[in-house]
PDB file of C-alpha atoms in Angstrom:
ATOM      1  CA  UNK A   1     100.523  64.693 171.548  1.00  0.00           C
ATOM      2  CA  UNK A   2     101.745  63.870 168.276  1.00  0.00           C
ATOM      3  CA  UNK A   3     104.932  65.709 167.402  1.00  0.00           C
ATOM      4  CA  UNK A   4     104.669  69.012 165.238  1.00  0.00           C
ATOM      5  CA  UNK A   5     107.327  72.165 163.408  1.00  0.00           C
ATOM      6  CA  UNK A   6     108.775  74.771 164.704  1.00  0.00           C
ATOM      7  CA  UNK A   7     109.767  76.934 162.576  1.00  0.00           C
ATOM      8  CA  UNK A   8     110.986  80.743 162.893  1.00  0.00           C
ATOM      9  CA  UNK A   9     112.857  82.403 160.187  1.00  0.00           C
ATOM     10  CA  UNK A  10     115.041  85.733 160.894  1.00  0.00           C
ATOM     11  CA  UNK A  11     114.054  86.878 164.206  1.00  0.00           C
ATOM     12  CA  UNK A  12     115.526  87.297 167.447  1.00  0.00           C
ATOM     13  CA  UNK A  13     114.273  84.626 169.632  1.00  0.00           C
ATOM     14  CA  UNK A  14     113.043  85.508 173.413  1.00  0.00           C
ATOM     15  CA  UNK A  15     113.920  83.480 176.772  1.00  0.00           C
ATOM     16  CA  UNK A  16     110.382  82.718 176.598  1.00  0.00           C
ATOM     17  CA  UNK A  17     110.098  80.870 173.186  1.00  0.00           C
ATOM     18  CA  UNK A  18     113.398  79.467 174.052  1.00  0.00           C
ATOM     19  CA  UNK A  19     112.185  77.622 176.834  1.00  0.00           C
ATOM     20  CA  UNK A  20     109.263  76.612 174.658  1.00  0.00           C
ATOM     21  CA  UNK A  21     111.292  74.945 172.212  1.00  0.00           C
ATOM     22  CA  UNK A  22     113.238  73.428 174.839  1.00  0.00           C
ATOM     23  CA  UNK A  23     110.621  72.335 176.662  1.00  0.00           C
ATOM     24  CA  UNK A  24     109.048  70.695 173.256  1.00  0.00           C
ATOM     25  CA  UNK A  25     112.336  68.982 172.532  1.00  0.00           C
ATOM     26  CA  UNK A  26     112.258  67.443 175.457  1.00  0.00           C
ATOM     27  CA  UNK A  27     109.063  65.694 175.347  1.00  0.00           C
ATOM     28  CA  UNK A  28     109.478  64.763 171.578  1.00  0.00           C
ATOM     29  CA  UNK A  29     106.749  67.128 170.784  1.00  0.00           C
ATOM     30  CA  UNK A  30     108.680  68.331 167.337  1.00  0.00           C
ATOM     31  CA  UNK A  31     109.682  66.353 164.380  1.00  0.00           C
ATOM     32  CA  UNK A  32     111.036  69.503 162.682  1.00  0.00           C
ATOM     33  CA  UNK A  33     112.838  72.363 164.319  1.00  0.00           C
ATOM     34  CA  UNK A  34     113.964  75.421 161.995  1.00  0.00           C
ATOM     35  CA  UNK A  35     115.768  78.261 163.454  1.00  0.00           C
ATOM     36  CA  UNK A  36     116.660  79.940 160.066  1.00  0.00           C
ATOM     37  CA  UNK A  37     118.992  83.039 160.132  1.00  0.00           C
ATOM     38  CA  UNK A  38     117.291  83.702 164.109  1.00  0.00           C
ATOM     39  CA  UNK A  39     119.559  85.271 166.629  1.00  0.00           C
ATOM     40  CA  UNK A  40     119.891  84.213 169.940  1.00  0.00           C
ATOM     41  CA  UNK A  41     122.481  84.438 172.176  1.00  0.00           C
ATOM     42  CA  UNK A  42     124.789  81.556 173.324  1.00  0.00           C
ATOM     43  CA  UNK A  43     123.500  81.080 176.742  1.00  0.00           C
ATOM     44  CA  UNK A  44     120.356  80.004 174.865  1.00  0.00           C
ATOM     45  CA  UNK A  45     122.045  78.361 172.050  1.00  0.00           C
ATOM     46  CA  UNK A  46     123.389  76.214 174.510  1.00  0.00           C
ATOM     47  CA  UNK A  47     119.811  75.604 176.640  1.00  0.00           C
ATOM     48  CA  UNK A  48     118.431  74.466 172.651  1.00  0.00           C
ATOM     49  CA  UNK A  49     121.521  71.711 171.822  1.00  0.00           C
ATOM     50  CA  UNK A  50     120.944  70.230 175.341  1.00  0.00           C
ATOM     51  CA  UNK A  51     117.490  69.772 174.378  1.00  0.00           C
ATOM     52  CA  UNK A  52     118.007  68.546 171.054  1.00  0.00           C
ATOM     53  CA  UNK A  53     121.098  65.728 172.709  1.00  0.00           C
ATOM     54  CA  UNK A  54     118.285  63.865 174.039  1.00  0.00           C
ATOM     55  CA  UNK A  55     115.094  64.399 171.414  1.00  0.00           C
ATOM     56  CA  UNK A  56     114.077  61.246 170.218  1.00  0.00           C
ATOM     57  CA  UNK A  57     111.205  62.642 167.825  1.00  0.00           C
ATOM     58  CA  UNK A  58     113.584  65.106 166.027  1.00  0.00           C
ATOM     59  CA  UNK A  59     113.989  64.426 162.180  1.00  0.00           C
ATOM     60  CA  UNK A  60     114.753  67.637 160.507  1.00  0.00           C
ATOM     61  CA  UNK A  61     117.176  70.338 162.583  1.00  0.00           C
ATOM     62  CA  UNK A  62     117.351  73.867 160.317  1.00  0.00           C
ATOM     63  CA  UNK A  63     120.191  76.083 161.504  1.00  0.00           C
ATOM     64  CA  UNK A  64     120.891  78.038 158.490  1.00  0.00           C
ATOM     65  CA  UNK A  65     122.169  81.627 157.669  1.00  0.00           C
ATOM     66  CA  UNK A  66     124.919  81.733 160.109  1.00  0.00           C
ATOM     67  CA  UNK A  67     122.749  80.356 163.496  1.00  0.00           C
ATOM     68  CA  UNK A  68     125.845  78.109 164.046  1.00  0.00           C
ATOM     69  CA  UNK A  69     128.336  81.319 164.266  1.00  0.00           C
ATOM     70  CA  UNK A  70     130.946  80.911 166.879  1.00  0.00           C
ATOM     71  CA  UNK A  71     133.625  77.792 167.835  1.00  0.00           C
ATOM     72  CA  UNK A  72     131.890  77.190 171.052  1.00  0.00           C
ATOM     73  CA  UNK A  73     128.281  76.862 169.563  1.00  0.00           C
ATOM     74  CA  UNK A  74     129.874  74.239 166.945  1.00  0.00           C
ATOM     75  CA  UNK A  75     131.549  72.457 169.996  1.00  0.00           C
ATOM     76  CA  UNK A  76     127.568  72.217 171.760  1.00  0.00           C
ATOM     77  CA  UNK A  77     125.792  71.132 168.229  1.00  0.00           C
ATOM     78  CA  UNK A  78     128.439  68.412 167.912  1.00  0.00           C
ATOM     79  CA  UNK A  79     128.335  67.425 171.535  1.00  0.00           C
ATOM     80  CA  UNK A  80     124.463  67.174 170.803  1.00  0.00           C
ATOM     81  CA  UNK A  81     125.232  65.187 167.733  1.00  0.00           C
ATOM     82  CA  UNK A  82     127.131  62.699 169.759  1.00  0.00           C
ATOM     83  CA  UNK A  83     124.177  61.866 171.938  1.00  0.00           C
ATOM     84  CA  UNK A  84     121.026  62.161 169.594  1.00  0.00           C
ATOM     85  CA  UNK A  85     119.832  59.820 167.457  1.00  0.00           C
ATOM     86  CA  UNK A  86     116.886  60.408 165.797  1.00  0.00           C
ATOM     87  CA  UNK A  87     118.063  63.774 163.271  1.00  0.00           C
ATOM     88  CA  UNK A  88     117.667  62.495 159.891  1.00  0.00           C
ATOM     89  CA  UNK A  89     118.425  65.940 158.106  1.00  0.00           C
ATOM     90  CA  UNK A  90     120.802  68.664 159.170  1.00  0.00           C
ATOM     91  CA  UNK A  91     121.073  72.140 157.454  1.00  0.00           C
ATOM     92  CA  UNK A  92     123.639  74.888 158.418  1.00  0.00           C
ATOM     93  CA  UNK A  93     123.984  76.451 155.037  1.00  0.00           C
ATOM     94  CA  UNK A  94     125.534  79.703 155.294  1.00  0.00           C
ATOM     95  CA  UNK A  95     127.172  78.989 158.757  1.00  0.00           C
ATOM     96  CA  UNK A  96     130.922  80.213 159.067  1.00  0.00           C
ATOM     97  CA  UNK A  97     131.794  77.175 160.354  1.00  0.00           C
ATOM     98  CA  UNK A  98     135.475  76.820 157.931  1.00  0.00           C
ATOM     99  CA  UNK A  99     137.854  74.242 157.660  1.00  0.00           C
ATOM    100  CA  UNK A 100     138.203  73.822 161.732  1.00  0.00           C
ATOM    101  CA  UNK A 101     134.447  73.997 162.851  1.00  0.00           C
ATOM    102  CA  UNK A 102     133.724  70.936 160.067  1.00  0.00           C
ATOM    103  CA  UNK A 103     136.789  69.067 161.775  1.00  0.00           C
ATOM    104  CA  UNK A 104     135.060  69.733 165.519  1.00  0.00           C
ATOM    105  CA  UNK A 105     131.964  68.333 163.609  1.00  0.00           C
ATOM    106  CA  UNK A 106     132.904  65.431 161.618  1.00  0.00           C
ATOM    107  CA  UNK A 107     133.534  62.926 164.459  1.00  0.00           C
ATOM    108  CA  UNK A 108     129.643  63.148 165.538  1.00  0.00           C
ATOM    109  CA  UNK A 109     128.477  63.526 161.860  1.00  0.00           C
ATOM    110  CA  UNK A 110     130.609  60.343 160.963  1.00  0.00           C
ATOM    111  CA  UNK A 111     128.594  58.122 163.665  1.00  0.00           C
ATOM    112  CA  UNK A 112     125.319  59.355 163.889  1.00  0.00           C
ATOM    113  CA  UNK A 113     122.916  56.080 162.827  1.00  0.00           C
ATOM    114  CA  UNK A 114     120.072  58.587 161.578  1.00  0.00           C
ATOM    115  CA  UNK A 115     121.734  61.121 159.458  1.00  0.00           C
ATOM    116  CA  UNK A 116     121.214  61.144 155.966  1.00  0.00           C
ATOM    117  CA  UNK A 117     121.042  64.757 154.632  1.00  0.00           C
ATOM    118  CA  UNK A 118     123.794  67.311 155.243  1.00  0.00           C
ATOM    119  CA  UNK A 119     123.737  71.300 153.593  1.00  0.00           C
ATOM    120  CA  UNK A 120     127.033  72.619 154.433  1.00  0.00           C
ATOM    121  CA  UNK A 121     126.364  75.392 151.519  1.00  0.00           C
ATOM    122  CA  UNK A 122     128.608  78.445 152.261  1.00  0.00           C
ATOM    123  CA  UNK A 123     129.941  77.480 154.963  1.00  0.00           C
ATOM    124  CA  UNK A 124     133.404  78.561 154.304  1.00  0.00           C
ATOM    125  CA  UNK A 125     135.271  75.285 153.556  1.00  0.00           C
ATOM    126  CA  UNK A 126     138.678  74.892 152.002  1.00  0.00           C
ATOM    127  CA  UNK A 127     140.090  71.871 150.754  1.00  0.00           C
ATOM    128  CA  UNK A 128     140.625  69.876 154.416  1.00  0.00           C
ATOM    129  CA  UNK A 129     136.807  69.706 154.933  1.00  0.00           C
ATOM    130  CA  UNK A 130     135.893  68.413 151.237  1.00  0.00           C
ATOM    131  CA  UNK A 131     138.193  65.559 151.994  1.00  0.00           C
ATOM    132  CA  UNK A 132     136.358  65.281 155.409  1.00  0.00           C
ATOM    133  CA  UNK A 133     132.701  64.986 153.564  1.00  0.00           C
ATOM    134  CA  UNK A 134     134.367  63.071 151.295  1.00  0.00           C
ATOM    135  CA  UNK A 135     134.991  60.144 153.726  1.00  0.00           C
ATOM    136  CA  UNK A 136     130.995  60.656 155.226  1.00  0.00           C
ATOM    137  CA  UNK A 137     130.466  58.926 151.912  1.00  0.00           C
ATOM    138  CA  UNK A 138     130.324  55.239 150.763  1.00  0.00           C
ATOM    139  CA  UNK A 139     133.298  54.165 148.924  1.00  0.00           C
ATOM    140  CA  UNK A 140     131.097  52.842 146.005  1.00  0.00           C
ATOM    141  CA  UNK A 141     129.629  56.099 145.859  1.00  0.00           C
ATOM    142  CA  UNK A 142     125.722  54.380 146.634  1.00  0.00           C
ATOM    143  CA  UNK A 143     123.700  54.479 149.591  1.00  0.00           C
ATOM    144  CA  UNK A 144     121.284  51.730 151.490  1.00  0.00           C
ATOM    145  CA  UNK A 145     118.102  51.026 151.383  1.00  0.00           C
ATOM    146  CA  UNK A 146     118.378  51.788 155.146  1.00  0.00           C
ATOM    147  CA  UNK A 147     118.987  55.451 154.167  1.00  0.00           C
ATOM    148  CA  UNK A 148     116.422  56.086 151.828  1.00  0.00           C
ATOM    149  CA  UNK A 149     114.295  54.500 153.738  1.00  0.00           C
ATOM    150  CA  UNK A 150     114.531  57.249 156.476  1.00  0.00           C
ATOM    151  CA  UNK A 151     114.300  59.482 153.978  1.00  0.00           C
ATOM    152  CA  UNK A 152     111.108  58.348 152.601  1.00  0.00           C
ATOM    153  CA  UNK A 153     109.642  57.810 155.869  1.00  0.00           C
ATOM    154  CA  UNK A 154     110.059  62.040 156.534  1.00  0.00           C
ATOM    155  CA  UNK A 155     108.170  62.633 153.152  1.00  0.00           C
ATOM    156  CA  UNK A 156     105.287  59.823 153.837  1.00  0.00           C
ATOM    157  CA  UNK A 157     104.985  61.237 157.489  1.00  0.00           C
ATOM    158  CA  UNK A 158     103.749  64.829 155.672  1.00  0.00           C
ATOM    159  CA  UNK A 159     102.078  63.328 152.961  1.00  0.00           C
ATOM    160  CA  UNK A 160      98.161  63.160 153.098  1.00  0.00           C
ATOM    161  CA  UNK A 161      97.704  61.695 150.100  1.00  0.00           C
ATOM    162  CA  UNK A 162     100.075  58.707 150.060  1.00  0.00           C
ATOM    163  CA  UNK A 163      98.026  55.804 149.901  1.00  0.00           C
ATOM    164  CA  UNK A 164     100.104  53.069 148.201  1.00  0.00           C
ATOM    165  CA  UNK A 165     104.066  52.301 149.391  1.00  0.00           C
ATOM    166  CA  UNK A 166     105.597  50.038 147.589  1.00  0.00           C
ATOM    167  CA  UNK A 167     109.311  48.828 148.676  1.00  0.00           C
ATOM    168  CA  UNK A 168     109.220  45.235 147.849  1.00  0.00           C
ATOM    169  CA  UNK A 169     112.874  44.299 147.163  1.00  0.00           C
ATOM    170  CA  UNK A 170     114.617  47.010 147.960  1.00  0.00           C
ATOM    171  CA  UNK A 171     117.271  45.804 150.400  1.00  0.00           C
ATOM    172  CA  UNK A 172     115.387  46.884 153.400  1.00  0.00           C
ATOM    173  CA  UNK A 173     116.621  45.488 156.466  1.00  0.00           C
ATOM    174  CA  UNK A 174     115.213  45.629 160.231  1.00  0.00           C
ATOM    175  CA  UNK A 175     116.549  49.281 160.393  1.00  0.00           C
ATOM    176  CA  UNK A 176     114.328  50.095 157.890  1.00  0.00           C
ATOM    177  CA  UNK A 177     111.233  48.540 159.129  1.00  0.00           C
ATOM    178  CA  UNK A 178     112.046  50.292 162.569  1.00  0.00           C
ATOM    179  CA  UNK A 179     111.627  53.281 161.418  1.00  0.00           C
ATOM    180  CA  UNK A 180     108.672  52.570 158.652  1.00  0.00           C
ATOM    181  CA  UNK A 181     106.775  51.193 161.900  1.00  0.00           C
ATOM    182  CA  UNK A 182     107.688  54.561 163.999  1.00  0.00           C
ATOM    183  CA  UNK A 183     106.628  56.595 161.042  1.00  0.00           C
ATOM    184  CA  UNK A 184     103.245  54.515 160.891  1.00  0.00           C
ATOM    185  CA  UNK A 185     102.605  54.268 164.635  1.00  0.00           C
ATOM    186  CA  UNK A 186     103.366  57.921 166.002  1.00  0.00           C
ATOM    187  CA  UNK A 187     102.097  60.366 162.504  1.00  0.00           C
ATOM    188  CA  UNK A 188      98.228  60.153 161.238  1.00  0.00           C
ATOM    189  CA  UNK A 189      98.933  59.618 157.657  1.00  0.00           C
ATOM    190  CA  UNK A 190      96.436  58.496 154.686  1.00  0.00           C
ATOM    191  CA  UNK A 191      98.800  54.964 153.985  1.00  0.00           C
ATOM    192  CA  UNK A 192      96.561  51.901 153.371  1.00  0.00           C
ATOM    193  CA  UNK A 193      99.479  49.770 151.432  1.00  0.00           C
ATOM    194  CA  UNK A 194     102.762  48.672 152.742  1.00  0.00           C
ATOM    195  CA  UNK A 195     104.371  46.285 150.613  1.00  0.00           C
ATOM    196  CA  UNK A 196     107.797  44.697 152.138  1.00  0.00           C
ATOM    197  CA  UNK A 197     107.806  41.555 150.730  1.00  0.00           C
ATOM    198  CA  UNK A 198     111.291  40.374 149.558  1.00  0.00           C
ATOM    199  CA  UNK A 199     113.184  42.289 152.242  1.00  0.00           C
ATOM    200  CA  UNK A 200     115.524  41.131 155.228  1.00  0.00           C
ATOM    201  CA  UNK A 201     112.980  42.286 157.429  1.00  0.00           C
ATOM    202  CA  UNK A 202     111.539  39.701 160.173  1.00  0.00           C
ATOM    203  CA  UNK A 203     108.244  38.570 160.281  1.00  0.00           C
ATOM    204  CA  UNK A 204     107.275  40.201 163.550  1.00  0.00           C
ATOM    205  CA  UNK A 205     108.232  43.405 162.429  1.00  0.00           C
ATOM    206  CA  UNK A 206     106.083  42.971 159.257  1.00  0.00           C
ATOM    207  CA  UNK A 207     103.076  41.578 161.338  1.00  0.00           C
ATOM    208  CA  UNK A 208     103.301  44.607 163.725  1.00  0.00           C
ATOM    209  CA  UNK A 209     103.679  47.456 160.719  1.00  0.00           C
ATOM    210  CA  UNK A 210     100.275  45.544 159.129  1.00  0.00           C
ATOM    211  CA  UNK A 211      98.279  45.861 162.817  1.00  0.00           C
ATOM    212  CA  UNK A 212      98.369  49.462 162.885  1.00  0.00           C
ATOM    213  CA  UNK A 213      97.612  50.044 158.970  1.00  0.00           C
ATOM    214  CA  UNK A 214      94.835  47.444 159.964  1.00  0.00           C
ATOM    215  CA  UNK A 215      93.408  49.572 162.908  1.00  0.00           C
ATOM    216  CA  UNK A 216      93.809  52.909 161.363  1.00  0.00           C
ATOM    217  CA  UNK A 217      91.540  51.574 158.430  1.00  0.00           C
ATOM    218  CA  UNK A 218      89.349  49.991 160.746  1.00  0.00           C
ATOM    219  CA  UNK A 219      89.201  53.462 162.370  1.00  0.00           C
ATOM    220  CA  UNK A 220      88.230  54.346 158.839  1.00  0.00           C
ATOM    221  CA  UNK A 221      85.424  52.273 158.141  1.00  0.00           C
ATOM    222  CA  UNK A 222      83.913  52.626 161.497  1.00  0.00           C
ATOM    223  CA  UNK A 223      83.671  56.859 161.098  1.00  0.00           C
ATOM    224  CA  UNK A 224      80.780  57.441 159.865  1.00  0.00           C
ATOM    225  CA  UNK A 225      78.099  57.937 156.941  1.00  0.00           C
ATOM    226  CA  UNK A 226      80.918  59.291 154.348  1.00  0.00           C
ATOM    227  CA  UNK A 227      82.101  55.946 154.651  1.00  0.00           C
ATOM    228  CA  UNK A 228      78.669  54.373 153.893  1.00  0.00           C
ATOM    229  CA  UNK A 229      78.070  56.377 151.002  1.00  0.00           C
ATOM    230  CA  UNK A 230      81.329  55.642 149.602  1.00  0.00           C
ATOM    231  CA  UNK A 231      80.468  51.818 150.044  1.00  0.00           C
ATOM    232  CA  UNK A 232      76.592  52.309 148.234  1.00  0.00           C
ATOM    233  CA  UNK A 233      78.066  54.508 145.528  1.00  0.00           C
ATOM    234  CA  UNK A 234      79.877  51.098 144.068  1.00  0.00           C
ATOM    235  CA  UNK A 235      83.406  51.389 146.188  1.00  0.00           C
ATOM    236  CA  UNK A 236      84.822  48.372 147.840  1.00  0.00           C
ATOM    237  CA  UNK A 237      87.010  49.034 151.368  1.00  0.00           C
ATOM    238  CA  UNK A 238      90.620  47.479 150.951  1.00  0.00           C
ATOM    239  CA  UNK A 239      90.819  44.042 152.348  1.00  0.00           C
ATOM    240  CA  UNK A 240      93.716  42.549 153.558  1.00  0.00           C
ATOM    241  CA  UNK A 241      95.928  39.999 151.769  1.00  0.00           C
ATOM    242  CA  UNK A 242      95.891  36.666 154.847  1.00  0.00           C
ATOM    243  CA  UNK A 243      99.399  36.219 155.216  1.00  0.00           C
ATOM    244  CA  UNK A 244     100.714  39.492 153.598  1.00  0.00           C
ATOM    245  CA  UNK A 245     102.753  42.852 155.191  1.00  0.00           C
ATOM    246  CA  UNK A 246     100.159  45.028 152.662  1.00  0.00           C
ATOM    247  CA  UNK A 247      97.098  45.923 152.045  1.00  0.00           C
ATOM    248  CA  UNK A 248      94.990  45.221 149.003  1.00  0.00           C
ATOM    249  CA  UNK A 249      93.505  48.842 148.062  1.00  0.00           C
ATOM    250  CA  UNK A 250      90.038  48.272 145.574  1.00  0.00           C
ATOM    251  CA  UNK A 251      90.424  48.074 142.223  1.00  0.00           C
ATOM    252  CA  UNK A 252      89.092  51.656 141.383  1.00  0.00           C
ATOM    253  CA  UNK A 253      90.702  53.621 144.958  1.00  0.00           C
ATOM    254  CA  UNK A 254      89.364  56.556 143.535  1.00  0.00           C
ATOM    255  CA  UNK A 255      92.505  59.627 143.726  1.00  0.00           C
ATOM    256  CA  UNK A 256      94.962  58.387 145.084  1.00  0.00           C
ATOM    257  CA  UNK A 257      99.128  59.044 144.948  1.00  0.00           C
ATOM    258  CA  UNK A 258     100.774  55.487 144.552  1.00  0.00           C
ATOM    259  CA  UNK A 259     104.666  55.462 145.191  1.00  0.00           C
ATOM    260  CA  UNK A 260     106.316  52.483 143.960  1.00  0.00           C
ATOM    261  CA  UNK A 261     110.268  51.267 143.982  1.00  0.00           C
ATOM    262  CA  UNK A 262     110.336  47.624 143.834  1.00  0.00           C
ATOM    263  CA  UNK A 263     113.587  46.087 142.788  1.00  0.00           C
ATOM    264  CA  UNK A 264     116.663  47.414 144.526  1.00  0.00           C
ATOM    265  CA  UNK A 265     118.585  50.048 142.301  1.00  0.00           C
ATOM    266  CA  UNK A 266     115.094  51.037 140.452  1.00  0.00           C
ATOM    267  CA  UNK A 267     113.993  54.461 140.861  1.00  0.00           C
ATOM    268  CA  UNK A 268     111.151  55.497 142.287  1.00  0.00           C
ATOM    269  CA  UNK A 269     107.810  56.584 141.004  1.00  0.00           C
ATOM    270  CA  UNK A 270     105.484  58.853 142.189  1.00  0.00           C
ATOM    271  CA  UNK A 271     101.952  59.410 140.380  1.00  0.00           C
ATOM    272  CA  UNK A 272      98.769  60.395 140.869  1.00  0.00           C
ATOM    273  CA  UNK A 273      95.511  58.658 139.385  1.00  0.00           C
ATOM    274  CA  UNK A 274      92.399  61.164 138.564  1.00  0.00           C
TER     275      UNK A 274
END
């Protein structure tokens, strides 16, 4: 089962759908989890952070509007912190978590390898805990290709138009490609194009990320008569490059989004061809 969201916004949550979520958590059935301004009580709260300690499919955790309300439930969510590795975004906006709950947080914040978006709006901070973000930052103020690369690979694993990924030169590195090859291997997405070319990323990686865009397009072309009317009407299936991590898409893809950010530093650039 490919993981999916939960998401509940203002409502008190039951021992049933707590277990649910629990139980979902635990067999990396959710990507996204967002418990936004729900009340539950701390028994519970407790049952969800052991859950979330060990979810390995987790990439988006949403505990805003004051979920996160006590010392004892910041002491659990950092405790989950700690152990998890797979959250990529965090949000407790609006959690009176103050000066002390941020310093209870900070160690597992600090050293979590996934992490790489943080809302701590309104959450009652003084001076102590700005210096504490401050030093979650790089000193030269920029951030790895590593990190936007988890980043991106959240927003390609939703997209269903994405058909063209670009990232040659971007100062990828193995991390990267991990998760790039998670992204592709575990979420049904439309990407035909993968370009990594110029990256410290090894071979096998590379050769293992352009198999499975090479059998979901197979997949593809073997699916029926849209296919073959596609192909009469005067449109060529992409073709791979021999030797290359992409895919060559046809000349005239029809519409398509293309994303593009070769060259590390560039920005990137999203459009869509009519």
């Amino acid at each position: 089962m490919l993981p999916s969201s939960i998401q509940i916004s203002g409502e008190p949550l039951s021992g049933a759908e707590v277990r649910d979520i629990c139980r979902g958590l635990r067999d990396n059935a959710v990507r996204l989890l967002s418990l936004r301004g729900c009340r539950l009580c701390d028994r519970d709260f407790g049952r969800i952070c052991r859950a979330l300690a060990g979810a390995t499919s987790l990439a988006q955790l949403n505990l805003n509007l004051g979920v996160v309300s006590s010392p004892s439930r910041i002491k659990q969510l950092a405790e989950a912190l700690r152990t998890n590795r797979s959250i990529q975004s965090l949000f407790l906006h609006g959690s009176p978590l103050t000066d002390a709950g941020l310093a209870l947080l900070n160690p597992a914040l600090a050293l979590h390898p996934a992490l790489v978006a943080l809302d701590l709006g309104d959450c009652m901070l003084g001076d102590e805990a700005i210096n504490l973000i401050c030093g979650l930052l790089p000193p030269d103020g920029a951030k790895s290709g590593d990190h936007v690369a988890g980043m991106l690979a959240v927003a390609v694993a939703s997209s269903r138009t994405l058909e063209v990924l670009d990232l040659e030169g971007t100062g990828l590195t193995n991390q990267s490609a991990q998760t790039l090859l998670d992204m592709v291997e575990n979420y049904p997405t439309a990407l035909r194009s993968l370009v990594l070319a110029e990256n410290s990323i090894s071979p096998e990686l590379q050769q293992q990320i352009c198999d499975l865009l090479s059998e979901g397009e197979e997949e593809e072309e073997a699916g029926g008569a849209g296919d073959t009317q596609e192909w009469e009407g005067g449109r060529e299936p992409a073709t791979r490059r021999k030797g290359s991590s992409s895919w060559r898409c046809p000349s005239d893809p029809g519409p398509q989004m293309v994303l593009m950010a070769s060259g590390l530093g560039d920005s990137l650039l999203a459009e869509t061809e009519m």
